[in-house]
Structures are given as C-alpha cells and as structure tokens.
Amino acid sequence: MLDRLALDDVREALTLLGIDPPSGRTTALRTLRGAFADFGFVRQQLEQAPAPARAAFLRLLHEGPLAVEQLLGRGWWARGLLPSPLDWLQRRAFVLVDDAGRVVAVDEARQGYLGGGHERSPSVGGVATADAATARLGVEPAGAVVICQDADLLHRAVTLTSAQLRLVAPTVAVSPATPATVVRSLREANLPLTEDLQVAASSRQPALPDRVEQAVGPQAIRTLLDRAVREERQVRLDYYASSRGGAATDRVVDPWQFVDDLLTGWCHLRTAERTFALDRIGRARLLPAAITHRGTAED
C-alpha cells in the first residue's frame, strides 16, 4: 500500500518519524517499511500522537475504511491534506485516502501496530543474520492468550487498548493482563467469545464442571485428552485435516480411546467414528457435556 506514495511523501514521512530519508524512492520505501516492521515502532509513534489522531487510527483498525465525516463529524473537500488531526497520520504514512475518498489505515502500519513488529538483525544480502555469541531468547510476561481462527476478529480484539493484546502469530495474541481483564474488555467491546457451556445436574447423574477448559501444545493436549476419555466428556478440537489441504476444521468429538498420540472417537461433524492425530490438533477444549455416542474402542 505504501507503493501509492510519491517520493516526496515518503521522504516527508521518514523525516517526521525521525529517520534520515534516502534520495531514491525504492530505498526510501524500503526504509519506511523497515521502520514500520521494527518492534514497537508504530505503537511508540502513536503514543506520541495527539489523542484524537491516535483514537482515529485505532478506530480505522477496528472498523475498516471510513469517510472523514464518520471520523470527525464534518466533511472534507477530498483534495490536499486531510483535516486535523487526520493530517498527523497522513503525513507519517499511517493512513491514505482510497479511490472512494475514504480514510484507510496503511497495511504496513496496521501490521506494525497489531503485531508489535519484530526485532531486526543486521542483514547480509537481504537475509537477516545474528551473531550466535550474542543471540538471546527474550522472555516476556503473558497473563492471557487469545486464540481465534478469524484474522479480522482477532485484529479487532488487538486494537482494544484495555486488553493490551499483541499478535504473536496469525491466530494467537497475548496480553500481560489477567484473563479476566481481557475477557471483560472483549465483552465490553461486544466481541463474540467462545461460550461456556452449562450442564444441568440431575439426580441420576452427577453434575459435570460448567466451564470449558482448553489446552495448547502437545503435552497439555495429551493431559486434556486423557482426562476427556477418563471422564467421558466431549472435546472440541481445532484440527488441521490433510483432506482439507491443511486448513483448520472445528470438530466436536466423543472420545473413546487415546493411545500412541491417536484419539479415537465419534466425530459429530462427520457423524462417524474417526481417529485424530495429536500433531494435527492446534487446540483442544474439554467441554462440560458428557459423550452421547459410545463405540467399540472402549469395549
């Protein structure tokens, strides 16, 4: 999207961002993209922005392209610089005006904000390298992990400043805030959450736990699946099936047996017995509901 900018616009953006602008357009664009990709750069710049400009940028991330009138409550002649405070964003290449006259967040700035950017190492021949003697693993606090297969919905969640979320993968965001704080922020923004299933107790059958438990990672998923089989409770899997070209599918399974990292049970999606390999399960959730189908695997 930055390719739409003229050289003078790119050079002005770099100057305002505190970077010496190269004279050539190709090099200047590469420098600007690199700045947006730097870890924390976009967020740091927005922290220094006028509050109305910052609020407008976050709204564009959350809602998508908007007309000036929607953002500011007043019109615009659709020529020259955007009116204040949008001009602060435009001159720094955080936003552009599309062919329909709407203000849109620049993709590179959007990704830099949502993902937090990445640590950059010196490069040789365009390939990033690092000195093995000085390389270090960075450990950061993460009080909550949010997982969502819908990239747009996850991006909307990341734009909520109260949730303090940062993308660490296309489908995963983390926050130093507590899970309760993140859930409250998401609910206040009316973002859809995985519903906790409720199970009514009866005199003939003990009540099952009324909350969904989830696991990510092989060891945690093994433990959860063992419990599901033992407690005869349904599980919900994010399963990456080879028959779907590696795309994730949502499976609710009545587990019968879990042996050698293979889960056998009744698949409610396929309405048939199926076997699921552990290494294809991205996330598993232990549901409160008891299994409704029983098979030969437990006999």
Short mmCIF file of C-alpha atoms in Angstrom, two decimals:
data_model
loop_
_atom_site.label_atom_id
_atom_site.label_comp_id
_atom_site.label_asym_id
_atom_site.label_seq_id
_atom_site.Cartn_x
_atom_site.Cartn_y
_atom_site.Cartn_z
CA MET A 1 0.00 0.00 0.00
CA LEU A 2 2.96 2.32 0.59
CA ASP A 3 3.71 1.98 -3.13
CA ARG A 4 0.96 4.54 -3.75
CA LEU A 5 3.05 7.27 -2.13
CA ALA A 6 5.15 9.69 -4.15
CA LEU A 7 8.83 10.06 -3.28
CA ASP A 8 8.26 13.43 -1.60
CA ASP A 9 5.54 11.91 0.59
CA VAL A 10 7.79 9.02 1.62
CA ARG A 11 10.67 11.35 2.41
CA GLU A 12 8.43 13.63 4.47
CA ALA A 13 7.07 10.65 6.41
CA LEU A 14 10.59 9.43 7.21
CA THR A 15 11.67 12.89 8.32
CA LEU A 16 8.67 13.29 10.64
CA LEU A 17 9.37 9.82 12.04
CA GLY A 18 12.91 10.89 12.88
CA ILE A 19 14.66 8.94 10.10
CA ASP A 20 17.08 10.38 7.53
CA PRO A 21 15.32 9.87 4.17
CA PRO A 22 17.30 8.28 1.30
CA SER A 23 17.21 10.12 -2.01
CA GLY A 24 15.91 7.23 -4.12
CA ARG A 25 12.26 6.16 -4.00
CA THR A 26 12.94 2.41 -3.83
CA THR A 27 15.39 2.80 -0.95
CA ALA A 28 13.13 5.28 0.82
CA LEU A 29 10.16 2.90 0.61
CA ARG A 30 12.27 0.02 1.90
CA THR A 31 13.43 2.19 4.81
CA LEU A 32 9.85 3.18 5.69
CA ARG A 33 8.65 -0.43 5.55
CA GLY A 34 11.54 -1.46 7.76
CA ALA A 35 10.66 1.23 10.30
CA PHE A 36 7.04 0.08 10.47
CA ALA A 37 8.24 -3.51 10.96
CA ASP A 38 10.58 -2.62 13.83
CA PHE A 39 9.42 -3.97 17.17
CA GLY A 40 7.16 -1.46 18.93
CA PHE A 41 7.91 1.38 16.48
CA VAL A 42 4.34 2.05 15.34
CA ARG A 43 2.94 1.85 18.88
CA GLN A 44 5.66 4.19 20.14
CA GLN A 45 4.85 6.75 17.46
CA LEU A 46 1.14 6.58 18.24
CA GLU A 47 1.82 7.11 21.94
CA GLN A 48 3.34 10.46 20.93
CA ALA A 49 0.45 11.34 18.62
CA PRO A 50 -2.33 13.77 19.56
CA ALA A 51 -5.04 11.80 21.34
CA PRO A 52 -7.66 12.40 18.58
CA ALA A 53 -5.23 11.14 15.91
CA ARG A 54 -4.45 8.02 17.92
CA ALA A 55 -8.15 7.38 18.52
CA ALA A 56 -8.88 7.78 14.79
CA PHE A 57 -6.16 5.28 13.84
CA LEU A 58 -7.44 2.70 16.33
CA ARG A 59 -10.97 3.20 15.04
CA LEU A 60 -9.78 2.56 11.47
CA LEU A 61 -8.12 -0.66 12.62
CA HIS A 62 -11.29 -1.71 14.40
CA GLU A 63 -13.90 -0.72 11.80
CA GLY A 64 -12.01 -0.55 8.50
CA PRO A 65 -12.04 2.35 5.96
CA LEU A 66 -14.21 5.30 6.99
CA ALA A 67 -15.22 8.62 5.48
CA VAL A 68 -13.82 11.80 7.04
CA GLU A 69 -17.32 12.74 8.12
CA GLN A 70 -17.66 9.45 10.01
CA LEU A 71 -14.35 10.03 11.78
CA LEU A 72 -14.62 13.73 12.55
CA GLY A 73 -18.28 14.60 12.19
CA ARG A 74 -17.53 17.12 9.45
CA GLY A 75 -16.95 17.00 5.72
CA TRP A 76 -13.83 17.35 3.59
CA TRP A 77 -13.19 18.68 0.08
CA ALA A 78 -11.33 15.47 -0.88
CA ARG A 79 -8.25 17.36 -2.01
CA GLY A 80 -4.91 18.13 -0.41
CA LEU A 81 -4.10 17.07 3.13
CA LEU A 82 -6.73 15.53 5.36
CA PRO A 83 -8.13 17.85 8.04
CA SER A 84 -6.60 17.84 11.52
CA PRO A 85 -5.97 15.52 13.35
CA LEU A 86 -6.00 13.06 10.44
CA ASP A 87 -3.23 15.02 8.74
CA TRP A 88 -0.86 13.93 11.53
CA LEU A 89 -1.44 10.32 10.48
CA GLN A 90 -1.39 11.04 6.75
CA ARG A 91 1.92 12.92 6.76
CA ARG A 92 3.54 9.99 8.59
CA ALA A 93 2.09 7.47 6.10
CA PHE A 94 -0.08 5.80 8.73
CA VAL A 95 -3.20 6.43 6.63
CA LEU A 96 -4.07 7.03 2.99
CA VAL A 97 -7.18 8.09 1.11
CA ASP A 98 -8.58 5.33 -1.11
CA ASP A 99 -10.25 5.73 -4.51
CA ALA A 100 -13.65 6.08 -2.82
CA GLY A 101 -12.42 9.03 -0.75
CA ARG A 102 -12.33 7.04 2.49
CA VAL A 103 -9.52 7.12 5.03
CA VAL A 104 -7.80 3.74 5.35
CA ALA A 105 -5.02 2.54 7.64
CA VAL A 106 -1.90 1.66 5.64
CA ASP A 107 -1.32 -2.11 5.68
CA GLU A 108 2.29 -1.82 6.83
CA ALA A 109 1.35 0.49 9.72
CA ARG A 110 -1.59 -1.75 10.61
CA GLN A 111 0.60 -4.85 10.77
CA GLY A 112 3.27 -3.00 12.71
CA TYR A 113 0.71 -1.98 15.32
CA LEU A 114 -1.14 -5.30 15.57
CA GLY A 115 1.93 -7.48 15.65
CA GLY A 116 4.16 -5.14 17.57
CA GLY A 117 6.75 -5.53 14.79
CA HIS A 118 9.82 -7.73 15.03
CA GLU A 119 13.34 -7.47 16.30
CA ARG A 120 15.63 -6.64 13.39
CA SER A 121 19.13 -8.04 12.99
CA PRO A 122 21.89 -6.83 10.67
CA SER A 123 21.37 -8.31 7.22
CA VAL A 124 23.72 -9.62 4.60
CA GLY A 125 22.44 -9.89 1.05
CA GLY A 126 18.92 -9.13 2.27
CA VAL A 127 18.91 -12.08 4.71
CA ALA A 128 18.72 -11.29 8.42
CA THR A 129 21.62 -12.70 10.43
CA ALA A 130 22.54 -12.76 14.09
CA ASP A 131 25.78 -13.29 15.96
CA ALA A 132 25.44 -16.65 17.73
CA ALA A 133 27.60 -15.37 20.58
CA THR A 134 25.19 -12.51 21.33
CA ALA A 135 21.87 -14.14 20.41
CA ARG A 136 19.45 -14.33 23.33
CA LEU A 137 15.95 -15.65 23.96
CA GLY A 138 13.53 -12.94 25.02
CA VAL A 139 11.01 -13.86 27.72
CA GLU A 140 8.03 -11.55 28.17
CA PRO A 141 5.09 -11.72 30.61
CA ALA A 142 1.84 -13.11 29.21
CA GLY A 143 -1.10 -13.24 31.55
CA ALA A 144 -3.64 -14.26 28.89
CA VAL A 145 -3.61 -15.94 25.49
CA VAL A 146 -6.35 -15.27 22.92
CA ILE A 147 -6.78 -17.69 20.02
CA CYS A 148 -9.02 -17.06 17.02
CA GLN A 149 -9.03 -18.55 13.51
CA ASP A 150 -10.71 -15.40 12.12
CA ALA A 151 -7.89 -12.92 11.47
CA ASP A 152 -10.22 -9.90 11.18
CA LEU A 153 -11.91 -10.66 14.50
CA LEU A 154 -8.54 -11.16 16.22
CA HIS A 155 -7.27 -7.87 14.78
CA ARG A 156 -10.33 -6.09 16.19
CA ALA A 157 -9.50 -7.53 19.61
CA VAL A 158 -5.89 -6.37 19.36
CA THR A 159 -6.99 -2.78 18.75
CA LEU A 160 -8.60 -2.64 22.21
CA THR A 161 -6.09 -0.79 24.37
CA SER A 162 -7.70 -2.05 27.59
CA ALA A 163 -6.97 -5.67 26.62
CA GLN A 164 -3.25 -4.93 25.97
CA LEU A 165 -3.13 -7.67 23.31
CA ARG A 166 -0.26 -8.18 20.89
CA LEU A 167 -0.19 -10.61 17.95
CA VAL A 168 2.45 -13.33 18.21
CA ALA A 169 1.08 -15.50 15.37
CA PRO A 170 -1.65 -15.11 12.73
CA THR A 171 -4.20 -16.75 15.07
CA VAL A 172 -2.73 -16.01 18.51
CA ALA A 173 -2.42 -12.85 20.63
CA VAL A 174 -1.04 -12.48 24.14
CA SER A 175 -1.54 -9.92 26.89
CA PRO A 176 0.21 -9.20 30.19
CA ALA A 177 -3.25 -8.56 31.66
CA THR A 178 -5.15 -11.26 33.52
CA PRO A 179 -7.61 -13.46 31.58
CA ALA A 180 -10.48 -11.86 33.49
CA THR A 181 -9.38 -8.38 32.42
CA VAL A 182 -9.06 -9.44 28.78
CA VAL A 183 -12.45 -11.17 28.79
CA ARG A 184 -14.06 -8.09 30.33
CA SER A 185 -12.50 -5.83 27.68
CA LEU A 186 -13.66 -8.10 24.85
CA ARG A 187 -17.18 -8.32 26.24
CA GLU A 188 -17.41 -4.54 26.70
CA ALA A 189 -16.48 -4.18 23.02
CA ASN A 190 -19.24 -6.66 22.11
CA LEU A 191 -16.77 -9.05 20.51
CA PRO A 192 -18.04 -12.65 20.33
CA LEU A 193 -16.39 -15.10 22.72
CA THR A 194 -16.47 -18.87 22.98
CA GLU A 195 -19.48 -19.53 25.15
CA ASP A 196 -19.05 -21.54 28.33
CA LEU A 197 -21.48 -24.44 28.11
CA GLN A 198 -23.75 -25.08 31.07
CA VAL A 199 -24.84 -28.56 32.18
CA ALA A 200 -27.88 -29.09 34.36
CA ALA A 201 -27.47 -31.53 37.26
CA SER A 202 -29.85 -34.43 37.64
CA SER A 203 -30.48 -36.86 40.48
CA ARG A 204 -29.34 -39.77 38.30
CA GLN A 205 -26.08 -38.30 37.06
CA PRO A 206 -23.54 -36.12 38.90
CA ALA A 207 -23.13 -32.61 37.58
CA LEU A 208 -20.19 -32.04 35.27
CA PRO A 209 -18.00 -28.95 35.54
CA ASP A 210 -19.73 -25.96 33.99
CA ARG A 211 -16.73 -24.32 32.31
CA VAL A 212 -14.71 -25.09 29.20
CA GLU A 213 -11.05 -25.95 29.78
CA GLN A 214 -8.58 -25.64 26.94
CA ALA A 215 -5.05 -26.73 26.09
CA VAL A 216 -2.48 -25.65 23.52
CA GLY A 217 0.74 -27.59 22.91
CA PRO A 218 1.35 -31.37 22.73
CA GLN A 219 1.87 -32.07 26.44
CA ALA A 220 -1.09 -30.01 27.60
CA ILE A 221 -3.32 -31.54 24.91
CA ARG A 222 -2.25 -35.08 25.90
CA THR A 223 -3.24 -34.40 29.50
CA LEU A 224 -6.58 -32.92 28.47
CA LEU A 225 -7.44 -35.80 26.12
CA ASP A 226 -6.56 -38.37 28.78
CA ARG A 227 -8.99 -36.63 31.12
CA ALA A 228 -11.67 -36.47 28.45
CA VAL A 229 -11.51 -40.24 27.91
CA ARG A 230 -11.40 -40.95 31.65
CA GLU A 231 -14.28 -38.60 32.49
CA GLU A 232 -16.29 -39.45 29.35
CA ARG A 233 -16.59 -35.80 28.33
CA GLN A 234 -16.76 -34.28 24.86
CA VAL A 235 -13.81 -32.37 23.42
CA ARG A 236 -13.70 -29.64 20.80
CA LEU A 237 -10.67 -29.71 18.52
CA ASP A 238 -9.08 -27.23 16.15
CA TYR A 239 -8.00 -29.98 13.75
CA TYR A 240 -5.78 -29.47 10.71
CA ALA A 241 -7.02 -32.22 8.41
CA SER A 242 -4.91 -33.32 5.44
CA SER A 243 -8.13 -33.86 3.47
CA ARG A 244 -8.81 -30.11 3.72
CA GLY A 245 -5.41 -29.09 2.44
CA GLY A 246 -4.15 -28.41 5.95
CA ALA A 247 -6.94 -25.95 6.77
CA ALA A 248 -8.26 -25.92 10.34
CA THR A 249 -11.63 -27.56 10.99
CA ASP A 250 -13.75 -27.36 14.12
CA ARG A 251 -14.53 -30.86 15.47
CA VAL A 252 -16.63 -31.89 18.45
CA VAL A 253 -15.63 -35.43 19.40
CA ASP A 254 -16.90 -38.05 21.84
CA PRO A 255 -13.53 -39.56 22.87
CA TRP A 256 -13.32 -43.30 23.33
CA GLN A 257 -9.61 -44.04 23.40
CA PHE A 258 -6.33 -42.12 23.37
CA VAL A 259 -3.31 -44.32 22.66
CA ASP A 260 0.05 -43.56 20.99
CA ASP A 261 -0.97 -39.94 20.38
CA LEU A 262 -4.06 -41.05 18.43
CA LEU A 263 -7.54 -40.12 19.63
CA THR A 264 -10.37 -42.40 18.51
CA GLY A 265 -13.97 -41.35 18.95
CA TRP A 266 -17.23 -40.20 17.39
CA CYS A 267 -16.88 -37.09 15.22
CA HIS A 268 -20.06 -35.03 15.30
CA LEU A 269 -19.07 -33.17 12.13
CA ARG A 270 -18.63 -36.36 10.10
CA THR A 271 -21.28 -38.31 12.07
CA ALA A 272 -18.94 -41.29 12.13
CA GLU A 273 -16.04 -42.82 14.01
CA ARG A 274 -12.77 -41.03 13.32
CA THR A 275 -9.15 -41.07 14.51
CA PHE A 276 -7.31 -37.81 15.19
CA ALA A 277 -3.52 -37.46 15.30
CA LEU A 278 -2.12 -35.34 18.12
CA ASP A 279 0.29 -33.49 15.84
CA ARG A 280 -2.66 -32.14 13.82
CA ILE A 281 -4.52 -30.71 16.82
CA GLY A 282 -3.86 -26.99 17.25
CA ARG A 283 -6.04 -26.58 20.32
CA ALA A 284 -8.27 -28.86 22.40
CA ARG A 285 -11.10 -27.81 24.70
CA LEU A 286 -12.61 -30.08 27.34
CA LEU A 287 -16.37 -29.47 27.29
CA PRO A 288 -18.77 -29.94 30.19
CA ALA A 289 -21.07 -32.14 28.09
CA ALA A 290 -20.94 -35.92 28.51
CA ILE A 291 -20.36 -38.11 25.47
CA THR A 292 -23.50 -39.16 23.59
CA HIS A 293 -22.01 -41.93 21.44
CA ARG A 294 -20.15 -45.00 22.64
CA GLY A 295 -18.02 -47.20 20.45
CA THR A 296 -16.00 -50.38 20.24
CA ALA A 297 -12.77 -48.64 21.27
CA GLU A 298 -13.80 -48.70 24.92
CA ASP A 299 -15.05 -52.31 24.98
#
